[in-house]
Amino acid sequence: MGLLDNLKAKLNPAKDKVSGLAQQHGDKIQHGLDKAAKVVDEKTKGKYSDKIQTGTGKAKGAMDRLAHKDGTDAGGATDTPPAPPPPSSPPPAS
């Protein structure tokens, strides 16, 4: 058994636990990501809105994959497309 196989075997129980937590609390995680993105967007006065949206979308996609919500099979193929990023809020008036 190689080092990588040994590491995967040791991390598998943790991955299963995290996956279960992501399934159980997915809506709270998604809400937290949206809330954090909104705060950062407001603090940067909309200067990085598209980058914030991209990052939030990627984080949500990773969370969905971790929770096995998107129909990912063992080969990594997905049945459904990733969710679109949240709509951006207009920059605050100066």
mmCIF file with all atom_site columns, C-alpha atoms in Angstrom:
data_model
loop_
_atom_site.group_PDB
_atom_site.id
_atom_site.type_symbol
_atom_site.label_atom_id
_atom_site.label_alt_id
_atom_site.label_comp_id
_atom_site.label_asym_id
_atom_site.label_entity_id
_atom_site.label_seq_id
_atom_site.pdbx_PDB_ins_code
_atom_site.Cartn_x
_atom_site.Cartn_y
_atom_site.Cartn_z
_atom_site.occupancy
_atom_site.B_iso_or_equiv
_atom_site.pdbx_formal_charge
_atom_site.auth_seq_id
_atom_site.auth_comp_id
_atom_site.auth_asym_id
_atom_site.auth_atom_id
_atom_site.pdbx_PDB_model_num
ATOM 1  C CA . MET A 1 1  ? 0.000   0.000  0.000   1.00 0.00 ? 1  MET A CA 1
ATOM 2  C CA . GLY A 1 2  ? 1.463   3.332  -1.027  1.00 0.00 ? 2  GLY A CA 1
ATOM 3  C CA . LEU A 1 3  ? 1.651   6.501  1.000   1.00 0.00 ? 3  LEU A CA 1
ATOM 4  C CA . LEU A 1 4  ? -1.233  8.100  -0.893  1.00 0.00 ? 4  LEU A CA 1
ATOM 5  C CA . ASP A 1 5  ? -3.454  5.043  -0.420  1.00 0.00 ? 5  ASP A CA 1
ATOM 6  C CA . ASN A 1 6  ? -2.605  5.005  3.286   1.00 0.00 ? 6  ASN A CA 1
ATOM 7  C CA . LEU A 1 7  ? -3.456  8.717  3.595   1.00 0.00 ? 7  LEU A CA 1
ATOM 8  C CA . LYS A 1 8  ? -6.756  8.285  1.739   1.00 0.00 ? 8  LYS A CA 1
ATOM 9  C CA . ALA A 1 9  ? -7.727  5.401  4.028   1.00 0.00 ? 9  ALA A CA 1
ATOM 10 C CA . LYS A 1 10 ? -7.067  7.526  7.124   1.00 0.00 ? 10 LYS A CA 1
ATOM 11 C CA . LEU A 1 11 ? -8.926  10.584 5.800   1.00 0.00 ? 11 LEU A CA 1
ATOM 12 C CA . ASN A 1 12 ? -11.999 8.729  4.519   1.00 0.00 ? 12 ASN A CA 1
ATOM 13 C CA . PRO A 1 13 ? -13.877 8.730  7.889   1.00 0.00 ? 13 PRO A CA 1
ATOM 14 C CA . ALA A 1 14 ? -13.313 12.481 8.244   1.00 0.00 ? 14 ALA A CA 1
ATOM 15 C CA . LYS A 1 15 ? -14.535 13.078 4.697   1.00 0.00 ? 15 LYS A CA 1
ATOM 16 C CA . ASP A 1 16 ? -17.682 11.075 5.413   1.00 0.00 ? 16 ASP A CA 1
ATOM 17 C CA . LYS A 1 17 ? -18.345 13.094 8.583   1.00 0.00 ? 17 LYS A CA 1
ATOM 18 C CA . VAL A 1 18 ? -17.814 16.422 6.800   1.00 0.00 ? 18 VAL A CA 1
ATOM 19 C CA . SER A 1 19 ? -20.025 15.249 3.944   1.00 0.00 ? 19 SER A CA 1
ATOM 20 C CA . GLY A 1 20 ? -22.801 14.416 6.405   1.00 0.00 ? 20 GLY A CA 1
ATOM 21 C CA . LEU A 1 21 ? -22.483 17.802 8.084   1.00 0.00 ? 21 LEU A CA 1
ATOM 22 C CA . ALA A 1 22 ? -22.569 19.546 4.691   1.00 0.00 ? 22 ALA A CA 1
ATOM 23 C CA . GLN A 1 23 ? -25.759 17.670 3.806   1.00 0.00 ? 23 GLN A CA 1
ATOM 24 C CA . GLN A 1 24 ? -27.325 18.453 7.158   1.00 0.00 ? 24 GLN A CA 1
ATOM 25 C CA . HIS A 1 25 ? -26.392 22.149 7.282   1.00 0.00 ? 25 HIS A CA 1
ATOM 26 C CA . GLY A 1 26 ? -26.089 23.004 3.585   1.00 0.00 ? 26 GLY A CA 1
ATOM 27 C CA . ASP A 1 27 ? -28.674 25.775 3.705   1.00 0.00 ? 27 ASP A CA 1
ATOM 28 C CA . LYS A 1 28 ? -26.925 27.470 6.641   1.00 0.00 ? 28 LYS A CA 1
ATOM 29 C CA . ILE A 1 29 ? -23.569 27.217 4.869   1.00 0.00 ? 29 ILE A CA 1
ATOM 30 C CA . GLN A 1 30 ? -24.997 28.699 1.668   1.00 0.00 ? 30 GLN A CA 1
ATOM 31 C CA . HIS A 1 31 ? -26.596 31.537 3.646   1.00 0.00 ? 31 HIS A CA 1
ATOM 32 C CA . GLY A 1 32 ? -23.299 32.210 5.418   1.00 0.00 ? 32 GLY A CA 1
ATOM 33 C CA . LEU A 1 33 ? -21.430 32.339 2.115   1.00 0.00 ? 33 LEU A CA 1
ATOM 34 C CA . ASP A 1 34 ? -23.969 34.808 0.701   1.00 0.00 ? 34 ASP A CA 1
ATOM 35 C CA . LYS A 1 35 ? -23.809 36.950 3.823   1.00 0.00 ? 35 LYS A CA 1
ATOM 36 C CA . ALA A 1 36 ? -19.991 37.002 3.831   1.00 0.00 ? 36 ALA A CA 1
ATOM 37 C CA . ALA A 1 37 ? -19.919 37.850 0.124   1.00 0.00 ? 37 ALA A CA 1
ATOM 38 C CA . LYS A 1 38 ? -22.341 40.727 0.671   1.00 0.00 ? 38 LYS A CA 1
ATOM 39 C CA . VAL A 1 39 ? -20.268 42.155 3.541   1.00 0.00 ? 39 VAL A CA 1
ATOM 40 C CA . VAL A 1 40 ? -17.023 41.936 1.572   1.00 0.00 ? 40 VAL A CA 1
ATOM 41 C CA . ASP A 1 41 ? -18.690 43.478 -1.476  1.00 0.00 ? 41 ASP A CA 1
ATOM 42 C CA . GLU A 1 42 ? -19.956 46.373 0.640   1.00 0.00 ? 42 GLU A CA 1
ATOM 43 C CA . LYS A 1 43 ? -16.566 46.889 2.302   1.00 0.00 ? 43 LYS A CA 1
ATOM 44 C CA . THR A 1 44 ? -14.828 47.021 -1.090  1.00 0.00 ? 44 THR A CA 1
ATOM 45 C CA . LYS A 1 45 ? -17.586 49.306 -2.440  1.00 0.00 ? 45 LYS A CA 1
ATOM 46 C CA . GLY A 1 46 ? -18.372 46.945 -5.319  1.00 0.00 ? 46 GLY A CA 1
ATOM 47 C CA . LYS A 1 47 ? -14.869 47.127 -6.765  1.00 0.00 ? 47 LYS A CA 1
ATOM 48 C CA . TYR A 1 48 ? -14.438 43.327 -6.748  1.00 0.00 ? 48 TYR A CA 1
ATOM 49 C CA . SER A 1 49 ? -18.062 42.234 -7.204  1.00 0.00 ? 49 SER A CA 1
ATOM 50 C CA . ASP A 1 50 ? -17.420 39.847 -10.094 1.00 0.00 ? 50 ASP A CA 1
ATOM 51 C CA . LYS A 1 51 ? -14.477 38.225 -8.301  1.00 0.00 ? 51 LYS A CA 1
ATOM 52 C CA . ILE A 1 52 ? -16.518 37.886 -5.114  1.00 0.00 ? 52 ILE A CA 1
ATOM 53 C CA . GLN A 1 53 ? -19.391 36.299 -7.065  1.00 0.00 ? 53 GLN A CA 1
ATOM 54 C CA . THR A 1 54 ? -16.996 33.892 -8.765  1.00 0.00 ? 54 THR A CA 1
ATOM 55 C CA . GLY A 1 55 ? -15.430 32.880 -5.467  1.00 0.00 ? 55 GLY A CA 1
ATOM 56 C CA . THR A 1 56 ? -18.796 32.458 -3.794  1.00 0.00 ? 56 THR A CA 1
ATOM 57 C CA . GLY A 1 57 ? -20.045 30.329 -6.677  1.00 0.00 ? 57 GLY A CA 1
ATOM 58 C CA . LYS A 1 58 ? -16.963 28.117 -6.507  1.00 0.00 ? 58 LYS A CA 1
ATOM 59 C CA . ALA A 1 59 ? -17.306 27.741 -2.729  1.00 0.00 ? 59 ALA A CA 1
ATOM 60 C CA . LYS A 1 60 ? -20.959 26.759 -3.096  1.00 0.00 ? 60 LYS A CA 1
ATOM 61 C CA . GLY A 1 61 ? -20.074 24.288 -5.835  1.00 0.00 ? 61 GLY A CA 1
ATOM 62 C CA . ALA A 1 62 ? -17.388 22.720 -3.660  1.00 0.00 ? 62 ALA A CA 1
ATOM 63 C CA . MET A 1 63 ? -19.829 22.478 -0.770  1.00 0.00 ? 63 MET A CA 1
ATOM 64 C CA . ASP A 1 64 ? -22.425 20.850 -3.009  1.00 0.00 ? 64 ASP A CA 1
ATOM 65 C CA . ARG A 1 65 ? -19.869 18.344 -4.280  1.00 0.00 ? 65 ARG A CA 1
ATOM 66 C CA . LEU A 1 66 ? -18.826 17.584 -0.731  1.00 0.00 ? 66 LEU A CA 1
ATOM 67 C CA . ALA A 1 67 ? -22.440 17.032 0.268   1.00 0.00 ? 67 ALA A CA 1
ATOM 68 C CA . HIS A 1 68 ? -23.002 14.895 -2.875  1.00 0.00 ? 68 HIS A CA 1
ATOM 69 C CA . LYS A 1 69 ? -25.996 17.050 -3.748  1.00 0.00 ? 69 LYS A CA 1
ATOM 70 C CA . ASP A 1 70 ? -25.153 17.575 -7.403  1.00 0.00 ? 70 ASP A CA 1
ATOM 71 C CA . GLY A 1 71 ? -25.245 13.934 -8.545  1.00 0.00 ? 71 GLY A CA 1
ATOM 72 C CA . THR A 1 72 ? -21.478 13.515 -8.881  1.00 0.00 ? 72 THR A CA 1
ATOM 73 C CA . ASP A 1 73 ? -20.556 9.930  -9.495  1.00 0.00 ? 73 ASP A CA 1
ATOM 74 C CA . ALA A 1 74 ? -17.249 8.291  -8.560  1.00 0.00 ? 74 ALA A CA 1
ATOM 75 C CA . GLY A 1 75 ? -15.722 9.356  -11.874 1.00 0.00 ? 75 GLY A CA 1
ATOM 76 C CA . GLY A 1 76 ? -16.378 13.034 -11.253 1.00 0.00 ? 76 GLY A CA 1
ATOM 77 C CA . ALA A 1 77 ? -19.063 13.484 -13.909 1.00 0.00 ? 77 ALA A CA 1
ATOM 78 C CA . THR A 1 78 ? -22.052 15.554 -12.905 1.00 0.00 ? 78 THR A CA 1
ATOM 79 C CA . ASP A 1 79 ? -25.684 15.178 -13.834 1.00 0.00 ? 79 ASP A CA 1
ATOM 80 C CA . THR A 1 80 ? -26.598 18.789 -13.106 1.00 0.00 ? 80 THR A CA 1
ATOM 81 C CA . PRO A 1 81 ? -24.824 22.048 -13.882 1.00 0.00 ? 81 PRO A CA 1
ATOM 82 C CA . PRO A 1 82 ? -23.416 24.107 -11.001 1.00 0.00 ? 82 PRO A CA 1
ATOM 83 C CA . ALA A 1 83 ? -25.610 26.780 -9.465  1.00 0.00 ? 83 ALA A CA 1
ATOM 84 C CA . PRO A 1 84 ? -25.188 30.298 -10.846 1.00 0.00 ? 84 PRO A CA 1
ATOM 85 C CA . PRO A 1 85 ? -23.495 32.857 -8.604  1.00 0.00 ? 85 PRO A CA 1
ATOM 86 C CA . PRO A 1 86 ? -25.750 35.055 -6.462  1.00 0.00 ? 86 PRO A CA 1
ATOM 87 C CA . PRO A 1 87 ? -26.951 38.340 -7.953  1.00 0.00 ? 87 PRO A CA 1
ATOM 88 C CA . SER A 1 88 ? -24.711 41.240 -7.135  1.00 0.00 ? 88 SER A CA 1
ATOM 89 C CA . SER A 1 89 ? -25.942 44.052 -5.008  1.00 0.00 ? 89 SER A CA 1
ATOM 90 C CA . PRO A 1 90 ? -25.527 47.566 -6.367  1.00 0.00 ? 90 PRO A CA 1
ATOM 91 C CA . PRO A 1 91 ? -22.616 49.489 -4.892  1.00 0.00 ? 91 PRO A CA 1
ATOM 92 C CA . PRO A 1 92 ? -23.566 51.703 -1.974  1.00 0.00 ? 92 PRO A CA 1
ATOM 93 C CA . ALA A 1 93 ? -24.154 55.367 -2.743  1.00 0.00 ? 93 ALA A CA 1
ATOM 94 C CA . SER A 1 94 ? -21.216 57.582 -1.869  1.00 0.00 ? 94 SER A CA 1
#
